[in-house]
Short mmCIF file of C-alpha atoms and ligand atoms in Angstrom, two decimals:
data_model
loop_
_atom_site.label_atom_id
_atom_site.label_comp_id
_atom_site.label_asym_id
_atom_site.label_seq_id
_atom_site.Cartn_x
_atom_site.Cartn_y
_atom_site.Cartn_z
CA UNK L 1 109.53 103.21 100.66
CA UNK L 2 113.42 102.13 99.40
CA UNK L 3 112.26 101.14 95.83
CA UNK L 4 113.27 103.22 92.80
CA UNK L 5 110.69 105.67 91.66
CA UNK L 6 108.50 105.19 88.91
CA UNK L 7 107.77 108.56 88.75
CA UNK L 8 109.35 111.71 89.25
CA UNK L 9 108.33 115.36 88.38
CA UNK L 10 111.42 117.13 88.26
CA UNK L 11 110.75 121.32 88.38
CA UNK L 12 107.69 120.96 86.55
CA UNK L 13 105.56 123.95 86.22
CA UNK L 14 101.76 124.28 84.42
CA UNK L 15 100.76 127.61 83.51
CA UNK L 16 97.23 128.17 82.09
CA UNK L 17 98.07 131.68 80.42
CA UNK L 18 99.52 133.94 83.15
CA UNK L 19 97.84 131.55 85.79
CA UNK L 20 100.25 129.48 87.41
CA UNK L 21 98.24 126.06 88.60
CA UNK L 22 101.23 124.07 89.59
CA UNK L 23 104.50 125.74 90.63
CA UNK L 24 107.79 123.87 90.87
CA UNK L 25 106.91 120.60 91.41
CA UNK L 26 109.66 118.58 92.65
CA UNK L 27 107.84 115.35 93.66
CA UNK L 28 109.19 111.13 93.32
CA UNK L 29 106.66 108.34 93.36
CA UNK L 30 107.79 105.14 93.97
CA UNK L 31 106.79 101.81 93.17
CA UNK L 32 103.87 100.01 94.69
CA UNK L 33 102.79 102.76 96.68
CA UNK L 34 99.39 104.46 96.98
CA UNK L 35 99.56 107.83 97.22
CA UNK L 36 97.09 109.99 97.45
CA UNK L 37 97.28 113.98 96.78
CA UNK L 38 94.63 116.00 99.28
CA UNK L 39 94.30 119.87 99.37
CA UNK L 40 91.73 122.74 98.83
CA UNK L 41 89.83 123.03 95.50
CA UNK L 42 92.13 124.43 92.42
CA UNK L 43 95.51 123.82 94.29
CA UNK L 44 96.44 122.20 91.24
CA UNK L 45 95.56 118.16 92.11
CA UNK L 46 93.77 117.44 89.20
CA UNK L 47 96.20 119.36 86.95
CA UNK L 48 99.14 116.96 88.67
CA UNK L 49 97.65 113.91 87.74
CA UNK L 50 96.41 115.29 84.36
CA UNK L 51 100.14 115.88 83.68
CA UNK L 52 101.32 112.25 84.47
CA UNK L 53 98.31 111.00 82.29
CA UNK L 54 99.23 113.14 79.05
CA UNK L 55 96.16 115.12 79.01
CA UNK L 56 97.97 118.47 80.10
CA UNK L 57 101.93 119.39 78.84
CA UNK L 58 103.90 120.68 81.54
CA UNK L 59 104.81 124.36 80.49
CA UNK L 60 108.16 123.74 82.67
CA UNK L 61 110.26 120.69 83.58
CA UNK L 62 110.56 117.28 83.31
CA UNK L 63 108.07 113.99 83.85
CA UNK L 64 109.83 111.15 84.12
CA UNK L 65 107.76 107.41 84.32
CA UNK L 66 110.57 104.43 85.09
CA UNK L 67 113.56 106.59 84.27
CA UNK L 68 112.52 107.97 80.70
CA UNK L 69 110.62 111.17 80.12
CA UNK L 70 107.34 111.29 79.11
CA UNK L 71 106.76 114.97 78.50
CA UNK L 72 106.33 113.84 74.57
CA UNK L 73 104.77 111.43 74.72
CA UNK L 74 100.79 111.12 73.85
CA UNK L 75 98.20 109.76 76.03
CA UNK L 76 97.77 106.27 74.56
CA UNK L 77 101.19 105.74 74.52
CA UNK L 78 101.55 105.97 78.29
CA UNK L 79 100.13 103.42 80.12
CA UNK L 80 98.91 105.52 82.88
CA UNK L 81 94.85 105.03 82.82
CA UNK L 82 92.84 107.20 84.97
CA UNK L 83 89.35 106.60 86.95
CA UNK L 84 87.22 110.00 87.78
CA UNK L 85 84.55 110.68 89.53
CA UNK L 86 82.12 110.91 86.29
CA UNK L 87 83.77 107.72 84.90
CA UNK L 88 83.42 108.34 81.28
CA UNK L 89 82.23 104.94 80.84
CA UNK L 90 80.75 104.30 77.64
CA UNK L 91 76.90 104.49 77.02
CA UNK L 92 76.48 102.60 73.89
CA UNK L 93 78.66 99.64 75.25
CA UNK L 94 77.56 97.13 77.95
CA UNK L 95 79.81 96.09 80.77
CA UNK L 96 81.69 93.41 79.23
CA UNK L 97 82.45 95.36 76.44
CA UNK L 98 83.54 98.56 78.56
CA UNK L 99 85.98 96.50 80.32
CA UNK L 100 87.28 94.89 77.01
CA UNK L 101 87.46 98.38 75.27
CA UNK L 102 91.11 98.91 75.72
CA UNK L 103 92.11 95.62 75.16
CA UNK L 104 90.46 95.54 71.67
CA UNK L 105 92.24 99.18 71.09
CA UNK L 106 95.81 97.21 71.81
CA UNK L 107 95.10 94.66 69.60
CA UNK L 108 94.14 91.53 71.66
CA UNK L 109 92.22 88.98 70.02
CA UNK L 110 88.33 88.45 70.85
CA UNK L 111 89.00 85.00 72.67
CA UNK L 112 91.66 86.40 75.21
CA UNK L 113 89.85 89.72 75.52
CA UNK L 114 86.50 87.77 76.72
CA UNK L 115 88.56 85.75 79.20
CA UNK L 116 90.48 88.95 80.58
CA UNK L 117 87.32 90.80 81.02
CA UNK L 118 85.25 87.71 82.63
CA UNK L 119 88.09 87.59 85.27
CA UNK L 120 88.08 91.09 85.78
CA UNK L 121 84.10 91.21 86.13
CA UNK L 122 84.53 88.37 88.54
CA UNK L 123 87.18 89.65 90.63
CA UNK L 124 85.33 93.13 91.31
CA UNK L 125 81.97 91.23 92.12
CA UNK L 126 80.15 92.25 88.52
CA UNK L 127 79.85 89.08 86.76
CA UNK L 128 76.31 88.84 86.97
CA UNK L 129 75.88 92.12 85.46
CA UNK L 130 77.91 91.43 82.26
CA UNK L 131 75.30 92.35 79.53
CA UNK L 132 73.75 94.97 81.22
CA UNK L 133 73.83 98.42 80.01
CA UNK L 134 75.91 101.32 81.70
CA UNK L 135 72.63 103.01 82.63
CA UNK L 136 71.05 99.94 84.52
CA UNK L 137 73.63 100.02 86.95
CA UNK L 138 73.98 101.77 90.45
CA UNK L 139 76.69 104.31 91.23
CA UNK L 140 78.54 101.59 93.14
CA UNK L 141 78.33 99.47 90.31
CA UNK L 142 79.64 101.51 87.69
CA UNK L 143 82.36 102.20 89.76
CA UNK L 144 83.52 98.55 89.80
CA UNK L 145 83.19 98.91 86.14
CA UNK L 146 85.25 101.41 85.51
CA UNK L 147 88.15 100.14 87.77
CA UNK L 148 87.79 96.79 85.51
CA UNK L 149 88.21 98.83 82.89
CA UNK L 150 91.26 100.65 83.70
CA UNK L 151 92.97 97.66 85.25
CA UNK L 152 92.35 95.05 82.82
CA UNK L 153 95.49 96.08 81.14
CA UNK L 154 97.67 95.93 83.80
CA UNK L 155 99.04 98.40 84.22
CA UNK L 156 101.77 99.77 86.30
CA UNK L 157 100.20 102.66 87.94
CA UNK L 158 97.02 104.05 88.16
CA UNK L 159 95.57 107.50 88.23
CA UNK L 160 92.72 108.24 90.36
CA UNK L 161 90.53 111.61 90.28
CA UNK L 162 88.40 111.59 93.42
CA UNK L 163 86.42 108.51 91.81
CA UNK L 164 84.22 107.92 95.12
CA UNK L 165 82.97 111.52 95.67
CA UNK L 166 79.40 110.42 93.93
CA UNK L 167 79.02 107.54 96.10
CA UNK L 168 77.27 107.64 99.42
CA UNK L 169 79.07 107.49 103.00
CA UNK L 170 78.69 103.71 103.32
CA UNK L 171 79.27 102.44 99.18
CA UNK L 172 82.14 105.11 99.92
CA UNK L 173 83.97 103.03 103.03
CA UNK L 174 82.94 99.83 101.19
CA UNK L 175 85.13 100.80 98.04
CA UNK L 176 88.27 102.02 99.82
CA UNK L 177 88.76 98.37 101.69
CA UNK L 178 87.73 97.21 97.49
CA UNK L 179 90.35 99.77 96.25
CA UNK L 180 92.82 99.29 99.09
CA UNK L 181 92.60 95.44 98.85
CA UNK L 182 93.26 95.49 94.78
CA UNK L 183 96.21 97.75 95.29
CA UNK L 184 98.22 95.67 97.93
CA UNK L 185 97.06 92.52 95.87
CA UNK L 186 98.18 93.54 92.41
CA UNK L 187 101.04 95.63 93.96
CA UNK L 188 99.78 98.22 91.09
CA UNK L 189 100.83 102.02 91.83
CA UNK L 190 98.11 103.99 92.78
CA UNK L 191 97.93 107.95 92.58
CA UNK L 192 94.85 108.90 94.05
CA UNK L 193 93.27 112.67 94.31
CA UNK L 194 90.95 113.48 96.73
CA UNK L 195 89.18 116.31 99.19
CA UNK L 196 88.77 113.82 101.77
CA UNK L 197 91.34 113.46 104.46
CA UNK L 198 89.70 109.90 106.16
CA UNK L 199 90.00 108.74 102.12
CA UNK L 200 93.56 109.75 102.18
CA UNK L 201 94.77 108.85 105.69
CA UNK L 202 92.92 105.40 105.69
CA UNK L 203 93.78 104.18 102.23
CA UNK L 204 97.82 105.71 101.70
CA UNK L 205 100.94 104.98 102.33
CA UNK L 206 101.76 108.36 101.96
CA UNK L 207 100.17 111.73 101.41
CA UNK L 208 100.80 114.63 99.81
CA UNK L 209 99.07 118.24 100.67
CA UNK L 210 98.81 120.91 98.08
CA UNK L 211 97.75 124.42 98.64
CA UNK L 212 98.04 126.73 95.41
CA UNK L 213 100.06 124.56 92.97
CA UNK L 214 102.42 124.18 95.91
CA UNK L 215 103.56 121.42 97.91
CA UNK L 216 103.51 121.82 101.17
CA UNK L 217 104.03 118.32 102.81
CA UNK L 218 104.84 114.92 102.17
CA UNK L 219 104.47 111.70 104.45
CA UNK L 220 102.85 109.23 105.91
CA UNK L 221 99.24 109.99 107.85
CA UNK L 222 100.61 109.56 111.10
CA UNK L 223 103.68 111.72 110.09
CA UNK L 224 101.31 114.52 108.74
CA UNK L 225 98.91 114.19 111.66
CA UNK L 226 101.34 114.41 114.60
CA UNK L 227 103.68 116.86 112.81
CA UNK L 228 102.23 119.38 110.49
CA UNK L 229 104.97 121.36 108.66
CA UNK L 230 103.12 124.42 107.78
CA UNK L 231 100.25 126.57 109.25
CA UNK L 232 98.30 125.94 106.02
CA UNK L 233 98.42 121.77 106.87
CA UNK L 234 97.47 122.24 110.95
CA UNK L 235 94.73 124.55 109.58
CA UNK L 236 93.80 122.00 106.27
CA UNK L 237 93.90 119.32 109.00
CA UNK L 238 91.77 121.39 111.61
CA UNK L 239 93.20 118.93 114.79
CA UNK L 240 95.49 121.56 116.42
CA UNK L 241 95.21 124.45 118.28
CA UNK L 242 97.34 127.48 116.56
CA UNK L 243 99.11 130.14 118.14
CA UNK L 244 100.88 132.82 116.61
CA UNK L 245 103.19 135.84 118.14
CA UNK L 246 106.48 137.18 118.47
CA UNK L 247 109.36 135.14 120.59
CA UNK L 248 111.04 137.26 123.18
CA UNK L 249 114.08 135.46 122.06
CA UNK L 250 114.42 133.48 125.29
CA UNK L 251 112.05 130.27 124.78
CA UNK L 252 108.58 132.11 125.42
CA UNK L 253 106.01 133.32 122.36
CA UNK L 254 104.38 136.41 123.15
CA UNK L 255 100.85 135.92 121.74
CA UNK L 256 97.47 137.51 121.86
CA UNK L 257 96.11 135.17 124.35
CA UNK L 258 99.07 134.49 126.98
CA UNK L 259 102.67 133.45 126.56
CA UNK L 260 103.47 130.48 126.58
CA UNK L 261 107.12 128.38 126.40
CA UNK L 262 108.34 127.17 123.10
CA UNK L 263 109.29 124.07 122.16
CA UNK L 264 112.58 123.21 124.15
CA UNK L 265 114.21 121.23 121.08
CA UNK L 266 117.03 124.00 120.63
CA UNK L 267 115.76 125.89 117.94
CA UNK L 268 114.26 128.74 119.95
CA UNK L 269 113.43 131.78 117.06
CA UNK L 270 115.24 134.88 117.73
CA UNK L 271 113.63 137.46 119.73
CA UNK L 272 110.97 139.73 117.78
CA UNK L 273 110.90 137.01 115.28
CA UNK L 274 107.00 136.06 114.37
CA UNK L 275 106.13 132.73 115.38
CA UNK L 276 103.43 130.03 114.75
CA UNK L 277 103.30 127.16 117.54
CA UNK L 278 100.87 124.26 117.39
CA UNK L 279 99.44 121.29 119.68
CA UNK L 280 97.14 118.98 118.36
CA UNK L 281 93.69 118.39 120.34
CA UNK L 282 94.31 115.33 121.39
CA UNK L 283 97.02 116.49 123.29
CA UNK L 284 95.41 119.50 124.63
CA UNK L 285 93.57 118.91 128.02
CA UNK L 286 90.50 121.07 129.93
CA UNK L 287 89.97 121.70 133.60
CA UNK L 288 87.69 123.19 135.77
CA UNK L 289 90.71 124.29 137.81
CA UNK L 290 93.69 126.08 136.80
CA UNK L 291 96.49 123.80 135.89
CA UNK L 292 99.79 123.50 137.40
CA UNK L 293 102.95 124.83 136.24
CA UNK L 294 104.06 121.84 134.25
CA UNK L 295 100.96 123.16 131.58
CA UNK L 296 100.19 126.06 129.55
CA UNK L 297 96.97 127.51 129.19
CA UNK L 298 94.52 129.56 128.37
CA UNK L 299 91.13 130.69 129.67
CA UNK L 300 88.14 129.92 127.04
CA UNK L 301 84.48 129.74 127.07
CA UNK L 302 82.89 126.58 125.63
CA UNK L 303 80.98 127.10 122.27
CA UNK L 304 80.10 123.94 120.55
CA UNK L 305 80.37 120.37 120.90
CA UNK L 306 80.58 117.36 118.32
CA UNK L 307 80.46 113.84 118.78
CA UNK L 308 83.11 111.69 116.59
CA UNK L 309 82.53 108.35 117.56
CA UNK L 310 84.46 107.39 120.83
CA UNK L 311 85.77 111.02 121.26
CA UNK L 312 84.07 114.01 121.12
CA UNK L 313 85.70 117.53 120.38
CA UNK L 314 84.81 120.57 122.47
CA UNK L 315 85.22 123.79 120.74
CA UNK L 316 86.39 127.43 122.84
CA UNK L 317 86.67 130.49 121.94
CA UNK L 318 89.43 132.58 124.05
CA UNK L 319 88.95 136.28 125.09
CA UNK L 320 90.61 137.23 121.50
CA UNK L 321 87.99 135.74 120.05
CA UNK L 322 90.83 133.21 118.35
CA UNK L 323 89.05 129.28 118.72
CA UNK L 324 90.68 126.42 120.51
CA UNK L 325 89.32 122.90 120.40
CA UNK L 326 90.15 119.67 122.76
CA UNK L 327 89.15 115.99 121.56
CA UNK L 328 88.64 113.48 124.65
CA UNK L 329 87.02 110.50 124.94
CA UNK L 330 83.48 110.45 126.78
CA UNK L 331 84.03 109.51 130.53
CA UNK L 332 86.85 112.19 130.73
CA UNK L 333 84.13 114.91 129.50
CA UNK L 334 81.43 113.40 131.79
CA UNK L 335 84.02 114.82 134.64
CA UNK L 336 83.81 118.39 133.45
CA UNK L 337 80.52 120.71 133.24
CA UNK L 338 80.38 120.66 129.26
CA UNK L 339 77.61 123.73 128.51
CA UNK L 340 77.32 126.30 126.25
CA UNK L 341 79.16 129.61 127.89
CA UNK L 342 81.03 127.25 130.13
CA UNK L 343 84.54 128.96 131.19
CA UNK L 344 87.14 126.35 131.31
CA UNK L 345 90.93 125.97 131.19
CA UNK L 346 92.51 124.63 128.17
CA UNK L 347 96.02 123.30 128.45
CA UNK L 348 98.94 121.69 126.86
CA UNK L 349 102.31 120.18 128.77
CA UNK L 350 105.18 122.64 126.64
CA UNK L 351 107.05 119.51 125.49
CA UNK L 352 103.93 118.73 123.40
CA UNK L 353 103.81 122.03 121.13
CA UNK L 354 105.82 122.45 117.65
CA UNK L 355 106.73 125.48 115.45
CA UNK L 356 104.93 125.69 111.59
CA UNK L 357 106.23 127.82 109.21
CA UNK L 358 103.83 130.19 108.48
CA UNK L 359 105.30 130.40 104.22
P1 ATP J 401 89.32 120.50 92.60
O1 ATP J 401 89.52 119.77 93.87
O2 ATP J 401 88.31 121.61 92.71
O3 ATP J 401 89.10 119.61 91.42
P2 ATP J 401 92.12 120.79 91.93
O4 ATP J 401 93.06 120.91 93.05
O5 ATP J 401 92.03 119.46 91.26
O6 ATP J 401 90.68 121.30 92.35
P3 ATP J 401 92.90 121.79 89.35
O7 ATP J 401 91.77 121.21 88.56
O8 ATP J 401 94.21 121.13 89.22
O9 ATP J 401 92.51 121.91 90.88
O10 ATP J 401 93.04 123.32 88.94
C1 ATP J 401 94.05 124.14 89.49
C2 ATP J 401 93.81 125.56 89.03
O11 ATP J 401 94.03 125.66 87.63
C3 ATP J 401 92.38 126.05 89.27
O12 ATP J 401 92.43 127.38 89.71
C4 ATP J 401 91.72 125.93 87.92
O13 ATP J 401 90.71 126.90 87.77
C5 ATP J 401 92.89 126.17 86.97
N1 ATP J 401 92.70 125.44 85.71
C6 ATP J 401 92.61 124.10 85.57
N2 ATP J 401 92.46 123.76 84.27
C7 ATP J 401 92.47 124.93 83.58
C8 ATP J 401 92.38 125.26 82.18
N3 ATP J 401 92.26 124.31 81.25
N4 ATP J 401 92.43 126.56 81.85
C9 ATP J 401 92.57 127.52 82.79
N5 ATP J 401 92.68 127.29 84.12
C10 ATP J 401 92.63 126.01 84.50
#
């Protein structure tokens, strides 16, 4: 995205006492774009957003929202309303009057705050549910409420803490086309925290992986997917096949299972130099046979299966005892004795591969 950001964390650190939750976070959102943070649990995701919403203070650095920083400045004051998973929506209001809440708080008169809240209610399907209390509604449902809630202000970005973990699989991939739809509509920036990679890749326009308080990658799914910078994202991602060993300093990596050529791009790692190569699973192939020259390869046993859909991924363990895995789609597997115990060939064409750093 070109625009200017509306956010930007410049250096900013959070310490809890000697614990360091988020460390040197250098990190610009723009405007109009949802973004969604993924990584392990405690890498510091929460804590990010919690930061941009005014619940935590930065113990380092600067928060900036549309060019002025916010460090000081309290919650209510922000404009940055946040959605969780528990949804802290109130008990002893009904719907209507959880979605006018906030509007009362800033001061809007009863006649305008009705009419904002009926459109909202309308808009995210809910209208029938109006007077109902909080705790006659189903998950789904409150969720709806709560977005009404937080968006009936307008506001100009929106802060997201894994708000459809509670819901089941199919309420789950009914919400993200709800969610995804409302953000491209209303052009609203969303910053949205989750486990999930599908709930990430599907609904952003760009992701952001986090492994303790650290950043370790920023782009777009398909950017992420095909090139993982780091060994922690090909192993957060689990689609590649990892290998790790020295390079002899003249294009080959030395590693516990075979060698195998480096990536010919020019950047061959001097000689000695430990090296992490990876190749996703989609681009790794299996044969009965051994392959020709123009692959790589490595001799595995088959030890599990698992069906995704049109695909399936076959995993194999190598004589190390390191695990490789392959994704094809059906008829190519029908081709190839898939058992239990199975030896097969796993391979990759050379021009495929690409170094991680291992940091
Ligand atoms: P999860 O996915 O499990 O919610 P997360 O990535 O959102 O994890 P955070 O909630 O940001 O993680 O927490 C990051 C780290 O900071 C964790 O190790 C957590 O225990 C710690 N932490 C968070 N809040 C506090 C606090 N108020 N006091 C002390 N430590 C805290």
């Amino acid at each position: 995205m070109q625009s200017e950001p509306l956010v930007t964390f410049n250096g900013v650190i959070k310490k809890f006492g000697a614990f360091v939750a988020v460390q040197k976070l250098d990190l610009e959102i723009h405007k109009g774009e949802f973004l969604a943070i993924m990584g392990s649990s405690g890498c510091g995701k929460t804590t990010t957003l919690r930061m941009l919403a005014g619940l935590d203070a930065p113990t380092e650095g600067e928060i900036r929202l549309s060019g002025k920083p916010i460090n000081d400045l309290p919650t209510w004051q922000r404009d940055t309303p946040m959605v969780w998973q528990s949804l802290a929506l109130f008990p002893f209001l009904n719907v209507i009057e959880n979605v006018e809440f906030a509007l009362k708080m800033r001061g809007v008169g009863a006649k305008e705050r009705r009419t904002r809240a009926e459109n909202w209610l309308e808009r995210m399907q809910i209208s029938e549910f109006a007077t109902r209390n909080i705790a006659q509604l189903s998950g789904g449902q409150r969720q709806r409420v709560a977005l009404a809630r937080s968006l009936v202000v307008e506001p100009e970005i929106l802060l997201l803490d894994e708000p459809l973990s509670a819901l089941d699989a199919h309420l789950k991939v009914r919400m993200q086309s709800v969610l995804q739809g409302l953000q491209r509509e209303l052009g609203i920036t969303f910053v949205y925290v989750t486990h999930s990679q599908s709930e990430a890749f599907s609904m952003a326009d760009r992701v952001v992986i986090m492994s303790k308080g650290i950043v370790e990658q920023v782009g777009t799914a398909q950017e992420i997917y095909r090139a993982p910078k780091t060994r922690f994202v090909a192993e957060f991602l689990g689609s590649s096949n990892i290998f790790s060993g020295k390079s002899d300093g003249n294009g080959m990596l030395a590693t516990p299972v075979g060698k195998f050529r480096l990536p010919q791009d020019g950047t061959s790692p001097q000689k000695g130099r430990s090296t992490t190569m990876v190749v996703l699973d989609t681009r790794s192939h299996l044969s009965v046979e051994e392959p020709g020259s123009e692959f790589d390869f490595v001799h595995a046993k088959i030890i599990g299966e698992e069906f995704t859909g049109a695909t399936a991924t076959i995993y194999l363990e190598a004589e190390d005892g390191s695990e490789l895995r392959v994704q094809k789609d059906h008829d190519t597997l029908a081709a190839l004795p898939i058992d239990v115990g199975q030896p097969l060939y796993v391979s990759w064409r050379p021009n495929e591969t690409h170094l991680v750093s291992d940091a």
